[in-house]
PDB file of C-alpha atoms and ligand atoms in Angstrom:
ATOM      1  CA  MET A1353     -16.790  -9.155  24.490  1.00  0.00           C
ATOM      2  CA  ALA A1354     -13.133  -9.836  25.365  1.00  0.00           C
ATOM      3  CA  SER A1355     -11.313 -12.297  23.144  1.00  0.00           C
ATOM      4  CA  ASP A1356      -7.968 -13.898  24.094  1.00  0.00           C
ATOM      5  CA  ILE A1357      -6.580 -13.560  20.558  1.00  0.00           C
ATOM      6  CA  LEU A1358      -7.527 -10.473  18.557  1.00  0.00           C
ATOM      7  CA  CYS A1359      -6.675 -10.549  14.921  1.00  0.00           C
ATOM      8  CA  PHE A1360      -6.438  -7.282  12.844  1.00  0.00           C
ATOM      9  CA  GLY A1361      -6.214  -7.221   9.045  1.00  0.00           C
ATOM     10  CA  GLU A1362      -8.129  -7.548   5.745  1.00  0.00           C
ATOM     11  CA  ALA A1363     -10.490 -10.490   5.134  1.00  0.00           C
ATOM     12  CA  LEU A1364     -10.640 -11.199   1.337  1.00  0.00           C
ATOM     13  CA  GLY A1365     -13.193 -13.219  -0.665  1.00  0.00           C
ATOM     14  CA  GLU A1366     -11.242 -16.004  -2.372  1.00  0.00           C
ATOM     15  CA  PHE A1367     -11.520 -17.393  -5.846  1.00  0.00           C
ATOM     16  CA  ASN A1368      -9.279 -20.430  -6.132  1.00  0.00           C
ATOM     17  CA  GLN A1369      -8.515 -22.052  -9.601  1.00  0.00           C
ATOM     18  CA  THR A1370      -9.000 -25.754  -8.772  1.00  0.00           C
ATOM     19  CA  ARG A1371      -8.424 -26.965 -12.403  1.00  0.00           C
ATOM     20  CA  PRO A1372      -5.116 -25.523 -13.730  1.00  0.00           C
ATOM     21  CA  GLY A1373      -5.475 -23.727 -16.944  1.00  0.00           C
ATOM     22  CA  GLU A1374      -9.278 -23.649 -16.853  1.00  0.00           C
ATOM     23  CA  PRO A1375     -11.617 -20.742 -15.826  1.00  0.00           C
ATOM     24  CA  HIS A1376     -13.075 -22.593 -12.981  1.00  0.00           C
ATOM     25  CA  TYR A1377     -12.826 -20.886  -9.574  1.00  0.00           C
ATOM     26  CA  LEU A1378     -14.024 -22.232  -6.285  1.00  0.00           C
ATOM     27  CA  PHE A1379     -15.316 -19.557  -3.823  1.00  0.00           C
ATOM     28  CA  GLY A1380     -13.844 -19.581  -0.401  1.00  0.00           C
ATOM     29  CA  PHE A1381     -12.465 -17.206   2.301  1.00  0.00           C
ATOM     30  CA  GLY A1382      -9.074 -15.671   2.863  1.00  0.00           C
ATOM     31  CA  GLY A1383      -7.174 -12.758   4.149  1.00  0.00           C
ATOM     32  CA  ASP A1384      -4.245 -13.762   6.439  1.00  0.00           C
ATOM     33  CA  THR A1385      -5.415 -12.484   9.746  1.00  0.00           C
ATOM     34  CA  SER A1386      -8.830 -13.905   9.334  1.00  0.00           C
ATOM     35  CA  ASN A1387      -7.357 -17.178   8.358  1.00  0.00           C
ATOM     36  CA  CYS A1388      -5.252 -16.968  11.504  1.00  0.00           C
ATOM     37  CA  ALA A1389      -8.370 -16.250  13.642  1.00  0.00           C
ATOM     38  CA  ILE A1390     -10.209 -19.260  12.358  1.00  0.00           C
ATOM     39  CA  ALA A1391      -7.208 -21.516  12.698  1.00  0.00           C
ATOM     40  CA  ALA A1392      -6.911 -20.443  16.392  1.00  0.00           C
ATOM     41  CA  ALA A1393     -10.628 -20.906  16.882  1.00  0.00           C
ATOM     42  CA  ARG A1394     -10.553 -24.437  15.492  1.00  0.00           C
ATOM     43  CA  SER A1395      -7.716 -25.050  18.015  1.00  0.00           C
ATOM     44  CA  GLY A1396      -9.941 -24.053  20.823  1.00  0.00           C
ATOM     45  CA  ALA A1397      -8.985 -20.471  21.483  1.00  0.00           C
ATOM     46  CA  SER A1398     -11.256 -17.632  22.216  1.00  0.00           C
ATOM     47  CA  VAL A1399     -10.860 -15.275  19.241  1.00  0.00           C
ATOM     48  CA  GLY A1400     -12.029 -12.109  17.730  1.00  0.00           C
ATOM     49  CA  VAL A1401     -11.514 -10.057  14.565  1.00  0.00           C
ATOM     50  CA  ILE A1402     -11.243  -6.261  14.370  1.00  0.00           C
ATOM     51  CA  GLY A1403     -10.971  -4.018  11.268  1.00  0.00           C
ATOM     52  CA  ALA A1404     -13.424  -3.053   8.556  1.00  0.00           C
ATOM     53  CA  ILE A1405     -15.380  -4.995   5.859  1.00  0.00           C
ATOM     54  CA  GLY A1406     -17.798  -4.017   3.182  1.00  0.00           C
ATOM     55  CA  ASP A1407     -21.557  -4.172   3.553  1.00  0.00           C
ATOM     56  CA  ASP A1408     -21.684  -6.196   0.388  1.00  0.00           C
ATOM     57  CA  ALA A1409     -22.603  -9.905  -0.108  1.00  0.00           C
ATOM     58  CA  PHE A1410     -19.049 -10.927   0.585  1.00  0.00           C
ATOM     59  CA  GLY A1411     -19.024  -9.023   3.875  1.00  0.00           C
ATOM     60  CA  GLU A1412     -22.222 -10.793   4.768  1.00  0.00           C
ATOM     61  CA  ASP A1413     -20.606 -14.105   3.983  1.00  0.00           C
ATOM     62  CA  PHE A1414     -17.656 -13.338   6.308  1.00  0.00           C
ATOM     63  CA  ILE A1415     -19.932 -12.326   9.194  1.00  0.00           C
ATOM     64  CA  ALA A1416     -21.795 -15.603   8.719  1.00  0.00           C
ATOM     65  CA  LEU A1417     -18.477 -17.590   8.520  1.00  0.00           C
ATOM     66  CA  TRP A1418     -17.099 -15.998  11.701  1.00  0.00           C
ATOM     67  CA  ALA A1419     -20.225 -16.575  13.473  1.00  0.00           C
ATOM     68  CA  ARG A1420     -20.169 -20.284  12.555  1.00  0.00           C
ATOM     69  CA  GLU A1421     -16.529 -20.466  13.612  1.00  0.00           C
ATOM     70  CA  GLY A1422     -17.294 -18.840  17.038  1.00  0.00           C
ATOM     71  CA  VAL A1423     -15.078 -15.791  16.144  1.00  0.00           C
ATOM     72  CA  ASP A1424     -16.300 -12.668  17.815  1.00  0.00           C
ATOM     73  CA  THR A1425     -17.127  -9.852  15.273  1.00  0.00           C
ATOM     74  CA  SER A1426     -18.313  -7.177  17.624  1.00  0.00           C
ATOM     75  CA  GLY A1427     -15.260  -4.996  16.918  1.00  0.00           C
ATOM     76  CA  MET A1428     -15.503  -5.498  13.106  1.00  0.00           C
ATOM     77  CA  ARG A1429     -16.882  -2.305  11.310  1.00  0.00           C
ATOM     78  CA  ARG A1430     -19.345  -2.885   8.448  1.00  0.00           C
ATOM     79  CA  VAL A1431     -18.741  -0.027   6.184  1.00  0.00           C
ATOM     80  CA  THR A1432     -21.921   1.366   4.362  1.00  0.00           C
ATOM     81  CA  GLY A1433     -21.160   1.275   0.650  1.00  0.00           C
ATOM     82  CA  GLY A1434     -17.721  -0.138   1.238  1.00  0.00           C
ATOM     83  CA  ASP A1435     -16.318  -3.093  -0.750  1.00  0.00           C
ATOM     84  CA  THR A1436     -14.846  -6.433   0.591  1.00  0.00           C
ATOM     85  CA  GLY A1437     -11.499  -7.098  -1.096  1.00  0.00           C
ATOM     86  CA  LEU A1438     -11.140 -10.175  -3.277  1.00  0.00           C
ATOM     87  CA  TYR A1439      -8.296 -12.243  -4.379  1.00  0.00           C
ATOM     88  CA  PHE A1440      -7.647 -15.000  -7.010  1.00  0.00           C
ATOM     89  CA  VAL A1441      -5.337 -17.956  -6.446  1.00  0.00           C
ATOM     90  CA  THR A1442      -3.847 -19.735  -9.485  1.00  0.00           C
ATOM     91  CA  HIS A1443      -1.587 -22.758  -9.327  1.00  0.00           C
ATOM     92  CA  GLY A1444       1.513 -23.489 -11.579  1.00  0.00           C
ATOM     93  CA  PRO A1445       4.686 -25.480 -11.388  1.00  0.00           C
ATOM     94  CA  ASP A1446       6.182 -23.016  -8.858  1.00  0.00           C
ATOM     95  CA  GLY A1447       3.271 -23.299  -6.509  1.00  0.00           C
ATOM     96  CA  HIS A1448       0.449 -20.884  -6.013  1.00  0.00           C
ATOM     97  CA  ALA A1449       0.153 -17.237  -6.943  1.00  0.00           C
ATOM     98  CA  PHE A1450      -2.147 -14.482  -5.799  1.00  0.00           C
ATOM     99  CA  SER A1451      -3.772 -11.581  -7.686  1.00  0.00           C
ATOM    100  CA  TYR A1452      -5.831  -8.985  -6.024  1.00  0.00           C
ATOM    101  CA  ARG A1453      -9.004  -6.785  -6.410  1.00  0.00           C
ATOM    102  CA  ARG A1454      -8.763  -4.880  -3.078  1.00  0.00           C
ATOM    103  CA  SER A1455      -7.581  -1.284  -3.634  1.00  0.00           C
ATOM    104  CA  GLY A1456      -9.865   1.206  -1.954  1.00  0.00           C
ATOM    105  CA  SER A1457     -11.609  -1.685  -0.002  1.00  0.00           C
ATOM    106  CA  ALA A1458     -13.341  -0.987   3.178  1.00  0.00           C
ATOM    107  CA  ALA A1459     -10.429  -2.534   5.024  1.00  0.00           C
ATOM    108  CA  ALA A1460      -7.820  -0.341   3.360  1.00  0.00           C
ATOM    109  CA  ARG A1461      -9.718   2.771   4.204  1.00  0.00           C
ATOM    110  CA  ILE A1462      -9.633   2.170   7.942  1.00  0.00           C
ATOM    111  CA  THR A1463      -7.883   4.860  10.025  1.00  0.00           C
ATOM    112  CA  ALA A1464      -6.359   4.848  13.440  1.00  0.00           C
ATOM    113  CA  ALA A1465      -9.490   6.431  14.903  1.00  0.00           C
ATOM    114  CA  ASP A1466     -11.464   3.423  13.911  1.00  0.00           C
ATOM    115  CA  VAL A1467      -9.539   0.918  15.928  1.00  0.00           C
ATOM    116  CA  PRO A1468     -11.569  -0.400  18.988  1.00  0.00           C
ATOM    117  CA  LEU A1469      -8.886   0.137  21.585  1.00  0.00           C
ATOM    118  CA  ASP A1470     -10.958  -1.177  24.357  1.00  0.00           C
ATOM    119  CA  ARG A1471     -10.932  -4.446  22.698  1.00  0.00           C
ATOM    120  CA  VAL A1472      -7.225  -4.422  22.063  1.00  0.00           C
ATOM    121  CA  ARG A1473      -6.520  -3.657  25.699  1.00  0.00           C
ATOM    122  CA  SER A1474      -8.676  -6.550  26.932  1.00  0.00           C
ATOM    123  CA  ALA A1475      -7.058  -9.266  24.698  1.00  0.00           C
ATOM    124  CA  ARG A1476      -4.235 -11.386  25.639  1.00  0.00           C
ATOM    125  CA  ILE A1477      -2.622 -11.378  22.254  1.00  0.00           C
ATOM    126  CA  LEU A1478      -2.931  -8.804  19.391  1.00  0.00           C
ATOM    127  CA  HIS A1479      -2.060 -10.316  16.012  1.00  0.00           C
ATOM    128  CA  VAL A1480      -1.260  -8.267  13.004  1.00  0.00           C
ATOM    129  CA  SER A1481       0.846  -8.633   9.842  1.00  0.00           C
ATOM    130  CA  GLY A1482       2.769  -7.082   7.109  1.00  0.00           C
ATOM    131  CA  ILE A1483      -0.369  -7.216   4.879  1.00  0.00           C
ATOM    132  CA  SER A1484      -2.408  -5.376   7.531  1.00  0.00           C
ATOM    133  CA  GLN A1485       0.053  -2.524   7.006  1.00  0.00           C
ATOM    134  CA  ALA A1486       0.715  -2.909   3.368  1.00  0.00           C
ATOM    135  CA  ILE A1487      -2.885  -2.149   2.143  1.00  0.00           C
ATOM    136  CA  SER A1488      -2.793   1.581   2.721  1.00  0.00           C
ATOM    137  CA  ASP A1489      -0.922   4.250   4.728  1.00  0.00           C
ATOM    138  CA  SER A1490      -3.989   4.844   6.960  1.00  0.00           C
ATOM    139  CA  ALA A1491      -4.311   1.093   7.656  1.00  0.00           C
ATOM    140  CA  SER A1492      -0.616   1.001   8.560  1.00  0.00           C
ATOM    141  CA  GLU A1493      -1.149   3.743  11.006  1.00  0.00           C
ATOM    142  CA  ALA A1494      -4.101   1.979  12.454  1.00  0.00           C
ATOM    143  CA  VAL A1495      -2.037  -1.076  12.998  1.00  0.00           C
ATOM    144  CA  LEU A1496       0.595   1.033  14.802  1.00  0.00           C
ATOM    145  CA  ALA A1497      -2.067   2.555  17.053  1.00  0.00           C
ATOM    146  CA  ALA A1498      -3.289  -0.880  17.919  1.00  0.00           C
ATOM    147  CA  ILE A1499       0.232  -2.080  18.665  1.00  0.00           C
ATOM    148  CA  ALA A1500       0.828   0.942  20.879  1.00  0.00           C
ATOM    149  CA  ALA A1501      -2.330   0.298  22.922  1.00  0.00           C
ATOM    150  CA  ALA A1502      -1.527  -3.299  23.259  1.00  0.00           C
ATOM    151  CA  ARG A1503       1.975  -2.697  24.509  1.00  0.00           C
ATOM    152  CA  ALA A1504       0.776  -0.014  26.931  1.00  0.00           C
ATOM    153  CA  ALA A1505      -1.721  -2.435  28.370  1.00  0.00           C
ATOM    154  CA  GLY A1506       0.759  -5.428  28.582  1.00  0.00           C
ATOM    155  CA  VAL A1507      -1.072  -7.305  25.829  1.00  0.00           C
ATOM    156  CA  THR A1508       1.352  -9.605  23.754  1.00  0.00           C
ATOM    157  CA  VAL A1509       1.941  -8.412  20.251  1.00  0.00           C
ATOM    158  CA  SER A1510       2.321 -11.086  17.443  1.00  0.00           C
ATOM    159  CA  TYR A1511       3.421 -10.130  13.991  1.00  0.00           C
ATOM    160  CA  ASP A1512       3.544 -12.116  10.794  1.00  0.00           C
ATOM    161  CA  THR A1513       5.805 -10.565   8.133  1.00  0.00           C
ATOM    162  CA  ASN A1514       3.634 -11.879   5.237  1.00  0.00           C
ATOM    163  CA  LEU A1515       5.554  -9.982   2.601  1.00  0.00           C
ATOM    164  CA  ARG A1516       3.388  -9.082  -0.565  1.00  0.00           C
ATOM    165  CA  LEU A1517       5.394  -7.320  -3.082  1.00  0.00           C
ATOM    166  CA  ARG A1518       2.255  -6.833  -5.186  1.00  0.00           C
ATOM    167  CA  LEU A1519       1.102  -4.528  -2.329  1.00  0.00           C
ATOM    168  CA  TRP A1520       4.059  -2.395  -1.731  1.00  0.00           C
ATOM    169  CA  PRO A1521       7.785  -2.141  -2.919  1.00  0.00           C
ATOM    170  CA  LEU A1522      10.555  -3.941  -0.951  1.00  0.00           C
ATOM    171  CA  GLU A1523      12.186  -0.925   0.351  1.00  0.00           C
ATOM    172  CA  LYS A1524       9.010   0.458   2.013  1.00  0.00           C
ATOM    173  CA  ALA A1525       8.047  -3.104   3.202  1.00  0.00           C
ATOM    174  CA  ARG A1526      11.522  -3.467   4.790  1.00  0.00           C
ATOM    175  CA  ALA A1527      11.236  -0.058   6.633  1.00  0.00           C
ATOM    176  CA  VAL A1528       7.791  -0.572   7.894  1.00  0.00           C
ATOM    177  CA  THR A1529       7.790  -4.151   8.698  1.00  0.00           C
ATOM    178  CA  ASN A1530      11.250  -4.304  10.427  1.00  0.00           C
ATOM    179  CA  ALA A1531      10.120  -1.307  12.524  1.00  0.00           C
ATOM    180  CA  ALA A1532       6.947  -3.059  13.411  1.00  0.00           C
ATOM    181  CA  MET A1533       8.725  -6.252  14.273  1.00  0.00           C
ATOM    182  CA  ARG A1534      10.804  -4.606  16.839  1.00  0.00           C
ATOM    183  CA  LEU A1535       7.509  -3.900  18.696  1.00  0.00           C
ATOM    184  CA  ALA A1536       6.391  -7.614  18.458  1.00  0.00           C
ATOM    185  CA  ASP A1537       6.795 -10.006  21.341  1.00  0.00           C
ATOM    186  CA  ILE A1538       6.143 -12.926  19.154  1.00  0.00           C
ATOM    187  CA  ALA A1539       7.712 -12.701  15.620  1.00  0.00           C
ATOM    188  CA  LEU A1540       6.187 -15.072  12.993  1.00  0.00           C
ATOM    189  CA  PRO A1541       8.398 -14.557   9.840  1.00  0.00           C
ATOM    190  CA  GLY A1542       8.435 -16.927   6.837  1.00  0.00           C
ATOM    191  CA  MET A1543      11.924 -17.885   5.470  1.00  0.00           C
ATOM    192  CA  ASP A1544      11.442 -16.359   1.997  1.00  0.00           C
ATOM    193  CA  ASP A1545      10.084 -13.047   3.443  1.00  0.00           C
ATOM    194  CA  ALA A1546      12.721 -12.845   6.239  1.00  0.00           C
ATOM    195  CA  ARG A1547      15.572 -13.259   3.691  1.00  0.00           C
ATOM    196  CA  GLN A1548      14.368 -10.273   1.741  1.00  0.00           C
ATOM    197  CA  LEU A1549      13.399  -8.144   4.728  1.00  0.00           C
ATOM    198  CA  THR A1550      16.565  -8.715   6.831  1.00  0.00           C
ATOM    199  CA  GLY A1551      19.146  -9.311   4.130  1.00  0.00           C
ATOM    200  CA  ARG A1552      20.313 -12.342   6.235  1.00  0.00           C
ATOM    201  CA  GLU A1553      20.609 -15.763   4.724  1.00  0.00           C
ATOM    202  CA  THR A1554      20.436 -18.564   7.364  1.00  0.00           C
ATOM    203  CA  PRO A1555      17.600 -19.428   9.632  1.00  0.00           C
ATOM    204  CA  ASP A1556      19.806 -18.869  12.653  1.00  0.00           C
ATOM    205  CA  ALA A1557      20.993 -15.330  11.433  1.00  0.00           C
ATOM    206  CA  ILE A1558      17.297 -14.421  10.826  1.00  0.00           C
ATOM    207  CA  CYS A1559      16.187 -15.532  14.352  1.00  0.00           C
ATOM    208  CA  ASP A1560      19.211 -13.504  15.749  1.00  0.00           C
ATOM    209  CA  PHE A1561      17.983 -10.456  13.816  1.00  0.00           C
ATOM    210  CA  TYR A1562      14.352 -10.619  15.331  1.00  0.00           C
ATOM    211  CA  LEU A1563      15.617 -11.538  18.862  1.00  0.00           C
ATOM    212  CA  GLU A1564      18.137  -8.628  18.818  1.00  0.00           C
ATOM    213  CA  GLY A1565      15.222  -6.432  17.849  1.00  0.00           C
ATOM    214  CA  GLY A1566      13.531  -7.394  21.118  1.00  0.00           C
ATOM    215  CA  SER A1567      11.213 -10.317  20.272  1.00  0.00           C
ATOM    216  CA  ARG A1568      10.796 -12.886  23.054  1.00  0.00           C
ATOM    217  CA  ILE A1569       9.849 -15.636  20.675  1.00  0.00           C
ATOM    218  CA  VAL A1570      10.716 -16.144  17.050  1.00  0.00           C
ATOM    219  CA  ALA A1571       8.805 -18.915  15.116  1.00  0.00           C
ATOM    220  CA  LEU A1572      10.452 -18.953  11.698  1.00  0.00           C
ATOM    221  CA  THR A1573       8.468 -21.102   9.208  1.00  0.00           C
ATOM    222  CA  LEU A1574      10.615 -23.174   6.793  1.00  0.00           C
ATOM    223  CA  GLY A1575       7.944 -24.540   4.517  1.00  0.00           C
ATOM    224  CA  LYS A1576       8.002 -28.385   4.190  1.00  0.00           C
ATOM    225  CA  GLU A1577      11.081 -28.457   6.523  1.00  0.00           C
ATOM    226  CA  GLY A1578       8.943 -27.209   9.465  1.00  0.00           C
ATOM    227  CA  ALA A1579       9.985 -24.334  11.702  1.00  0.00           C
ATOM    228  CA  LEU A1580      12.861 -22.991  13.709  1.00  0.00           C
ATOM    229  CA  ILE A1581      11.595 -21.844  17.134  1.00  0.00           C
ATOM    230  CA  ALA A1582      13.907 -19.523  18.954  1.00  0.00           C
ATOM    231  CA  THR A1583      13.987 -17.682  22.317  1.00  0.00           C
ATOM    232  CA  PRO A1584      16.884 -15.753  23.769  1.00  0.00           C
ATOM    233  CA  GLN A1585      17.759 -19.004  25.806  1.00  0.00           C
ATOM    234  CA  GLU A1586      17.149 -21.877  23.369  1.00  0.00           C
ATOM    235  CA  ARG A1587      16.285 -22.746  19.866  1.00  0.00           C
ATOM    236  CA  ARG A1588      14.974 -25.908  18.163  1.00  0.00           C
ATOM    237  CA  VAL A1589      14.173 -27.072  14.644  1.00  0.00           C
ATOM    238  CA  ILE A1590      10.752 -28.645  14.605  1.00  0.00           C
ATOM    239  CA  PRO A1591      10.152 -30.941  11.559  1.00  0.00           C
ATOM    240  CA  SER A1592       6.879 -30.950   9.749  1.00  0.00           C
ATOM    241  CA  ILE A1593       4.905 -34.146   8.736  1.00  0.00           C
ATOM    242  CA  SER A1594       4.460 -35.246   5.080  1.00  0.00           C
ATOM    243  CA  VAL A1595       0.979 -35.110   3.552  1.00  0.00           C
ATOM    244  CA  ASN A1596      -0.662 -35.064   0.184  1.00  0.00           C
ATOM    245  CA  ALA A1597      -0.615 -31.379  -0.398  1.00  0.00           C
ATOM    246  CA  VAL A1598      -2.830 -29.786  -3.089  1.00  0.00           C
ATOM    247  CA  ASP A1599      -2.814 -26.126  -2.048  1.00  0.00           C
ATOM    248  CA  ALA A1600      -0.598 -24.312   0.451  1.00  0.00           C
ATOM    249  CA  THR A1601      -2.614 -21.117   0.506  1.00  0.00           C
ATOM    250  CA  GLY A1602      -3.147 -20.157   4.217  1.00  0.00           C
ATOM    251  CA  ALA A1603      -0.640 -22.647   5.553  1.00  0.00           C
ATOM    252  CA  GLY A1604       1.419 -19.859   7.024  1.00  0.00           C
ATOM    253  CA  ASP A1605      -1.661 -18.318   8.648  1.00  0.00           C
ATOM    254  CA  CYS A1606      -2.772 -21.710   9.970  1.00  0.00           C
ATOM    255  CA  PHE A1607       0.706 -22.014  11.626  1.00  0.00           C
ATOM    256  CA  ASP A1608       0.169 -18.612  13.254  1.00  0.00           C
ATOM    257  CA  GLY A1609      -3.254 -19.321  14.605  1.00  0.00           C
ATOM    258  CA  ALA A1610      -2.455 -22.841  15.835  1.00  0.00           C
ATOM    259  CA  PHE A1611       0.838 -21.609  17.351  1.00  0.00           C
ATOM    260  CA  LEU A1612      -0.884 -18.710  19.331  1.00  0.00           C
ATOM    261  CA  ALA A1613      -3.730 -20.934  20.496  1.00  0.00           C
ATOM    262  CA  GLU A1614      -1.329 -23.616  21.693  1.00  0.00           C
ATOM    263  CA  TRP A1615       1.133 -21.152  23.217  1.00  0.00           C
ATOM    264  CA  LEU A1616      -1.615 -19.523  25.073  1.00  0.00           C
ATOM    265  CA  ARG A1617      -2.622 -23.017  26.525  1.00  0.00           C
ATOM    266  CA  THR A1618       0.822 -24.181  27.374  1.00  0.00           C
ATOM    267  CA  GLN A1619       3.142 -21.108  27.427  1.00  0.00           C
ATOM    268  CA  ASP A1620       5.707 -23.295  25.765  1.00  0.00           C
ATOM    269  CA  PRO A1621       6.915 -22.087  22.406  1.00  0.00           C
ATOM    270  CA  PHE A1622       8.357 -25.460  21.459  1.00  0.00           C
ATOM    271  CA  ALA A1623       5.162 -27.326  22.134  1.00  0.00           C
ATOM    272  CA  ALA A1624       3.299 -24.746  20.298  1.00  0.00           C
ATOM    273  CA  GLY A1625       5.779 -25.068  17.353  1.00  0.00           C
ATOM    274  CA  ARG A1626       5.229 -28.850  17.215  1.00  0.00           C
ATOM    275  CA  TYR A1627       1.471 -28.398  17.234  1.00  0.00           C
ATOM    276  CA  ALA A1628       1.546 -25.625  14.615  1.00  0.00           C
ATOM    277  CA  CYS A1629       3.793 -27.471  12.142  1.00  0.00           C
ATOM    278  CA  VAL A1630       1.385 -30.482  12.100  1.00  0.00           C
ATOM    279  CA  ALA A1631      -1.674 -28.151  11.757  1.00  0.00           C
ATOM    280  CA  ALA A1632      -0.085 -26.183   8.875  1.00  0.00           C
ATOM    281  CA  ALA A1633       0.761 -29.366   7.079  1.00  0.00           C
ATOM    282  CA  LEU A1634      -2.798 -30.645   7.458  1.00  0.00           C
ATOM    283  CA  SER A1635      -4.101 -27.396   6.153  1.00  0.00           C
ATOM    284  CA  THR A1636      -2.570 -27.961   2.623  1.00  0.00           C
ATOM    285  CA  ARG A1637      -4.737 -31.124   1.979  1.00  0.00           C
ATOM    286  CA  GLY A1638      -7.575 -29.208   0.416  1.00  0.00           C
ATOM    287  CA  TYR A1639      -8.120 -26.122  -1.627  1.00  0.00           C
ATOM    288  CA  GLY A1640      -8.538 -22.700  -0.096  1.00  0.00           C
ATOM    289  CA  ALA A1641      -7.193 -20.910   2.850  1.00  0.00           C
ATOM    290  CA  VAL A1642     -10.021 -21.682   5.342  1.00  0.00           C
ATOM    291  CA  ALA A1643     -11.956 -24.891   4.349  1.00  0.00           C
ATOM    292  CA  PRO A1644      -9.152 -27.241   5.124  1.00  0.00           C
ATOM    293  CA  LEU A1645      -7.950 -25.650   8.415  1.00  0.00           C
ATOM    294  CA  PRO A1646      -7.779 -28.559  10.811  1.00  0.00           C
ATOM    295  CA  ARG A1647      -9.495 -28.730  14.255  1.00  0.00           C
ATOM    296  CA  ARG A1648      -7.683 -29.576  17.424  1.00  0.00           C
ATOM    297  CA  GLU A1649      -8.645 -33.235  17.527  1.00  0.00           C
ATOM    298  CA  GLU A1650      -7.377 -33.749  13.873  1.00  0.00           C
ATOM    299  CA  VAL A1651      -4.063 -32.146  14.874  1.00  0.00           C
ATOM    300  CA  LEU A1652      -3.645 -34.163  17.988  1.00  0.00           C
ATOM    301  CA  ALA A1653      -4.445 -37.318  16.081  1.00  0.00           C
ATOM    302  CA  ALA A1654      -1.924 -36.566  13.460  1.00  0.00           C
ATOM    303  CA  MET A1655       0.729 -35.779  16.123  1.00  0.00           C
ATOM    304  CA  GLY A1656       0.332 -39.428  17.337  1.00  0.00           C
TER     305      GLY A1656
HETATM  306  O1  ELE B 318      -2.282 -12.179   0.216  1.00  0.00           O
HETATM  307  C1  ELE B 318      -3.143 -11.720   1.056  1.00  0.00           C
HETATM  308  O2  ELE B 318      -3.386 -10.490   1.200  1.00  0.00           O
HETATM  309  C2  ELE B 318      -4.046 -12.588   1.687  1.00  0.00           C
HETATM  310  O3  ELE B 318      -4.384 -12.375   2.859  1.00  0.00           O
HETATM  311  C3  ELE B 318      -4.602 -13.823   1.012  1.00  0.00           C
HETATM  312  C4  ELE B 318      -4.319 -15.151   1.598  1.00  0.00           C
HETATM  313  O4  ELE B 318      -5.473 -15.603   2.318  1.00  0.00           O
HETATM  314  C5  ELE B 318      -3.033 -15.204   2.524  1.00  0.00           C
HETATM  315  O5  ELE B 318      -2.153 -14.383   1.984  1.00  0.00           O
HETATM  316  C6  ELE B 318      -2.551 -16.614   2.628  1.00  0.00           C
HETATM  317  O6  ELE B 318      -1.381 -16.500   3.451  1.00  0.00           O
HETATM  318  P1  ELE B 318      -0.330 -17.713   3.544  1.00  0.00           P
HETATM  319  O7  ELE B 318      -0.703 -18.362   4.792  1.00  0.00           O
HETATM  320  O8  ELE B 318       1.025 -17.018   3.656  1.00  0.00           O
HETATM  321  O9  ELE B 318      -0.453 -18.613   2.336  1.00  0.00           O
END
């Protein structure tokens, strides 16, 4: 089955500490590209996920989740005896923090030979991230194989920097992510990541960096300040809306999915940016990366 937006990365079972300081964790779903896929599906796009997942109970939960969300899983490998990665979210005065149990997971053991290239070639957008590459060298090569197939077939490549220094050192992240971003048509960096990856300080200088690298659209997320959307011809700051935020986990991924869905519909990066800023803000009103992802009607209602 062909999907318009194909997301490639690691899905992670999520344990989210909803009462600070207490050993009480709410189970949910995470993993940046899976979050993006579900956000895009809830915004009405045709979406699929590719990659690998364990044949354990968490993998089963994900297959059921994606089915409920209308996300195609026919390109997702269930690895016999493989583990699905997990992560823990804790909340403190400086916001949320992640810790991982994912090394050696089914997703991390993927190789370039496992990538379903036919699915990549028949998509309209391939979405990957820095995390998709950080989890192992073989996964990194698999992502590059998917990007090469997409580019050769004229499929738009979308890339979120999603810098995770618990997964790899900054020097390696810089080299790999900056090289991959040069292959991306749509660059989706976050401000904190991009400062560290580019060495540039201002939103404009960061957008220049990625446009000079060859991206057609840069959507630089600025947290509560919204986003700066830049093309070679024009750039606009898009403000966010204020909400009662409890957990920002997955807000960046929600931005990505909402942005890609709306951009596919309108081909207008600024309209997509307005829609995605509102969707991302709404996604912070509940705990977890996936449960609070808004549907298109909620986003449109909040846009007024
Ligand atoms: O860290 C990882 O490897 C994950 O994939 C876990 C999370 O689900 C995403 O990181 C959330 O991403 P944000 O939208 O940037 O909050």
